[in-house]
Structures are given as C-alpha cells and as structure tokens.
C-alpha angles and dihedrals in degrees: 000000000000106000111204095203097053107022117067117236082199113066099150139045081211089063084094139098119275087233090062097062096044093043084050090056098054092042088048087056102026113039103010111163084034113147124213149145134228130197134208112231124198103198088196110076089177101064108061112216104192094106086073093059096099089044099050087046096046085055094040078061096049095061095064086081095056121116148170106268116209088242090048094050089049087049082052093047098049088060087079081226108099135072120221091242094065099042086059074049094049091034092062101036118113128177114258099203088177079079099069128091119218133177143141112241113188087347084304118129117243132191124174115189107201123173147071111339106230088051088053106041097093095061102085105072095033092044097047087043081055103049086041100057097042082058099054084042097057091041102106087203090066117102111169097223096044104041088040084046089060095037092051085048098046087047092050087057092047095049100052084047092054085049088038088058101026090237117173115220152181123212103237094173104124108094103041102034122149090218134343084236095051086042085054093047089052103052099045086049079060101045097052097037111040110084121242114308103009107093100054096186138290128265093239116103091201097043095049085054100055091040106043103241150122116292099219130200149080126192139355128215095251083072085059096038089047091062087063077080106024097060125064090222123051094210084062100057106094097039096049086041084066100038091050082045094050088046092066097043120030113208091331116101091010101146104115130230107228127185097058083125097007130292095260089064092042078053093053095047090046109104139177089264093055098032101062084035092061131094094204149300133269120221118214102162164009118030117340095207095054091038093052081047087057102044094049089053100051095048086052088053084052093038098228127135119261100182096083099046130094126237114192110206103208114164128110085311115171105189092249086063088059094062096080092033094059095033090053093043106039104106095045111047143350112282117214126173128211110203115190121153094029102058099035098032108025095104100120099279133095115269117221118248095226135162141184105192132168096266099185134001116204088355095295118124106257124198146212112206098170118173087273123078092216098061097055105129120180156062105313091235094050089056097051096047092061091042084062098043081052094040080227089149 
C-alpha cells in the first residue's frame, strides 16, 4: 500500500518536462541571478484543495534528496542540448523545499514559489504530479486494478485509433497524471503498441530514458511572460523572448509557443525572417481551425511555404479531437498532436484543473492572455498594458 506520507511520488531529477530543463539552461546562461515568483492555481473553486497540504509538503521533503544521476547526466548529454556548464549546474542542484510557501486560504490549497529563476524553475511538473496524485490517493473512490483496468482499456481503444488514422503524437502526460505508476503504465501501452512513427516521444524525461525514446519540448509560456520585465520596451518582449531563445539554441527546439499574448500578437511579430527560420508552431489555445487559418494565411502574406512546417495541437486534446484537425489540415502542414490529461489521468476519476504559472519577474506582475478567456492568468493592469502594445482592446 503506497503511504504519501512515507513513500516518495519523485524518485528521479529526470520526472520533469523536457521544456524545464531547456527553459533552465537558458535561464542558467541568460538571466542568472534573475528573481521571480510562481503560484499554484487550482481552476476549480469548487473543489477545495487544502487536505492535501501534509502530503504536498511531505513530498516537497522528499525531493531534497533528489539528485543528477551519471546515467542521467549521459541520457542528458546524448540529447545534443545541453552545454557542459550547465550539466556541473544541474549536477549539483538540489531542491530547497524550505522555499515554498504553502498555505491553505478559504480550505483551498496555496503555494507560492519565490526565489532565483534559474533554482526554481524545476517545481512545476514535480509539484502539480504531487498534488495530482495526492488527489487520486485520497480519493476513496480510487481502487489500483479497477481504475488501471479502465485506464488500460480506454488506452487500448486510443491507440488503435492513433494506428487506424496514422497520428503522430507526443506523450504530454507529466503535470496532470493520475499516478506516476499509472504515467509509466501508459507510456509503455503506447510504445509497444503504436506502430512505427506514430508515437514521436513523451515529454518525460524519466520516462524517455527507461523506455528508450525521444525527450520532446521546447519552450513553456512562463520564457515568453518573463520578457514583460527583461526588455525596456514592452512591444519588444516577444520578439526579444525568441531571439534570446534562438540564441541559445540555434535551429534546435524552434516550434514556437504562440499564444503567450494571443495568437493574433505572436502572428504580428512573425516575420519573414522568423517565419522561414522556424520548425513550427505549437497551438494552446483557443480554436485550432481557426488557429491553423490563421496560421496558413500569415505564412501566404509572407510568401513563405507552409507545406513543409509542424504544428503541434496541445491543448486539452483526447485522440478522438485529432481526427478533424488532421483531416482539415492534411494537405497544408504536418499535424502533429500533444496529448497530456487523457493518457496519464483517463482512468474513470475526475482529473484536477491545476496550474503553476510565473506569477511576477523582477518583482513586477507577468501575464498569460492565451485565445481562450479562461485561461487568462495575471494583474489586471498588466493585462491591460499589453492588450494596448498589441492593440488587442
């Protein structure tokens, strides 16, 4: 019987997101000394989340004890990503829990993340698959064999629909899981039973180790919301947040994020430039037809071809959502489709709506305003300032 509050949920550095690793080695050579501050948002206000608070701090706990591992390093290495400077960095990091602050407002759970950048970067994914699973534990509706049961027979269905239909996908499982047992179960269903190309990798560093395949991501919205407060211009801050990023990283990791500060802005700082350096573009919101519209038309006005580019769909996707997206797109891009909740989390329970987001840079409030009003995230006068550099009123 797993104990929360004895048995850690962590048991590896490597239990993170691809995009938290690559976003902590620009920040390592970019912004060091950088100070900011994240916050844990729970989108459902009717379900209180404050009873998890011991377990989220026993785990928090756990993690000091967290460290690289030499065959974790040479996994790292053989990504071609990563500079030796930062894998001595990443070698001696170790998680501080004492820094988070958690609390319980109104029986809600609250977590506040303040410190250096690149030292509290790698919370998020750990921190939301902790709170996750301490929510599927405590559920008293929860039994292993039969929720696993539905889960293995709901994966069996999705796969021979992604071989039915010849979709290419990406494991996105990490932050929402129902279980990292459950996460480890799953992607191991897809490896052995999607047929060859399909499934391109998962976004779990861990979990590509152990199972021999690609790490995948790039870049998260908190690279983009950080800029608000690392430009002297506004105006300047996407565009210097994707140079800085191309800097780093040359033509490796370039699919863009972007709906940072809507699509519609990412589309007006898209030049030609950008546009024929670029790999693709990642979707996160809003809706994908007129996105990928969008999208078409943008790269005509700048006359350059869209037939050989990506766009990765990743936003609350089940496998049945990728059928009209790829068959309306697939004579003008490469469709390909980032599945997160319902692999790691569609195992007849109710999944939590939960965020950690950069809450402040410098001190100074950051936003999210995505294509999707309920994903705004920020101080309403921060908002509104970039609404007005984008004339987005």
């Amino acid at each position: 019987m797993f104990d929360l509050m004895k048995d850690p949920i962590i048991t590896s550095i490597l239990d993170t997101d691809l995009y938290k690793l690559t976003m902590m080695q620009a920040v390592f050579h970019q912004y060091p000394k950088c100070p900011v501050e994240y916050v844990f948002i729970n989108r459902d206000r009717d379900n209180k989340l404050g009873y998890l608070r011991p377990f989220v701090e026993a785990q928090a706990g756990f993690m000091a004890e967290l460290k690289l591992q030499p065959a974790e390093r040479d996994f790292l290495e053989a990504q071609g990503l990563f500079t030796e400077d930062f894998l001595d960095f990443l070698s001696n990091y170790r998680f501080q829990p004492n820094h988070l602050q958690i609390s319980t407002p109104n029986g809600d759970l609250g977590l506040l993340i303040p410190g250096l950048w690149d030292l509290e970067i790698l919370w998020e994914t750990p921190l939301l698959g902790i709170i996750s699973e301490s929510h599927t534990r405590t559920n008293p509706d929860f039994d292993p064999q039969v929720n696993y049961d539905i889960g293995r027979q709901r994966m069996q269905q999705k796969i021979q629909m992604i071989n039915q239909n010849h979709l290419k996908m990406v494991e996105f499982g990490a932050r929402r899981r129902a279980t990292a047992e459950w996460q480890d179960e799953e992607v191991r269903l897809l490896k052995d039973g999607c047929e060859p190309g399909l499934l391109l990798g998962t976004s779990n560093v861990h979990l590509a180790m152990k199972y021999g395949l690609k790490p995948i991501g790039t870049v998260a919205h908190e690279w983009f919301m950080a800029h608000m407060r690392l430009v002297d211009d506004l105006r300047q801050a996407q565009s210097r947040a994707l140079a800085v990023w191309r800097q780093e990283y040359g033509r490796q990791l370039n699919i863009a994020l972007t709906d940072t500060f809507t699509s519609n802005a990412f589309f007006k700082d898209m030049n030609q430039e950008l546009a024929e350096f670029l790999q693709g573009l990642r979707w996160d919101s809003g809706s994908p037809f007129d996105f990928s519209y969008n999208a078409i038309k943008r790269y005509g006005q700048l006359e350059v071809p869209i037939r050989e580019k990506q766009i990765l769909f990743s936003d609350s996707l089940d496998v049945p959502d990728c059928l009209p997206i790829q068959n309306e797109f697939r004579s003008f891009f490469n469709s390909i489709f980032c599945i997160g909740t319902m692999f790691s989390n569609d195992i007849g329970l109710k999944a939590l709506k939960i965020v950690i987001k950069l809450h402040e840079c410098y001190g100074l409030p950051v936003v999210k305003l995505s294509d999707t009003a309920d994903k705004v995230l920020g101080d309403p006068a921060a908002i509104a300032e970039i609404k007005a550099v984008y004339n987005l009123f």
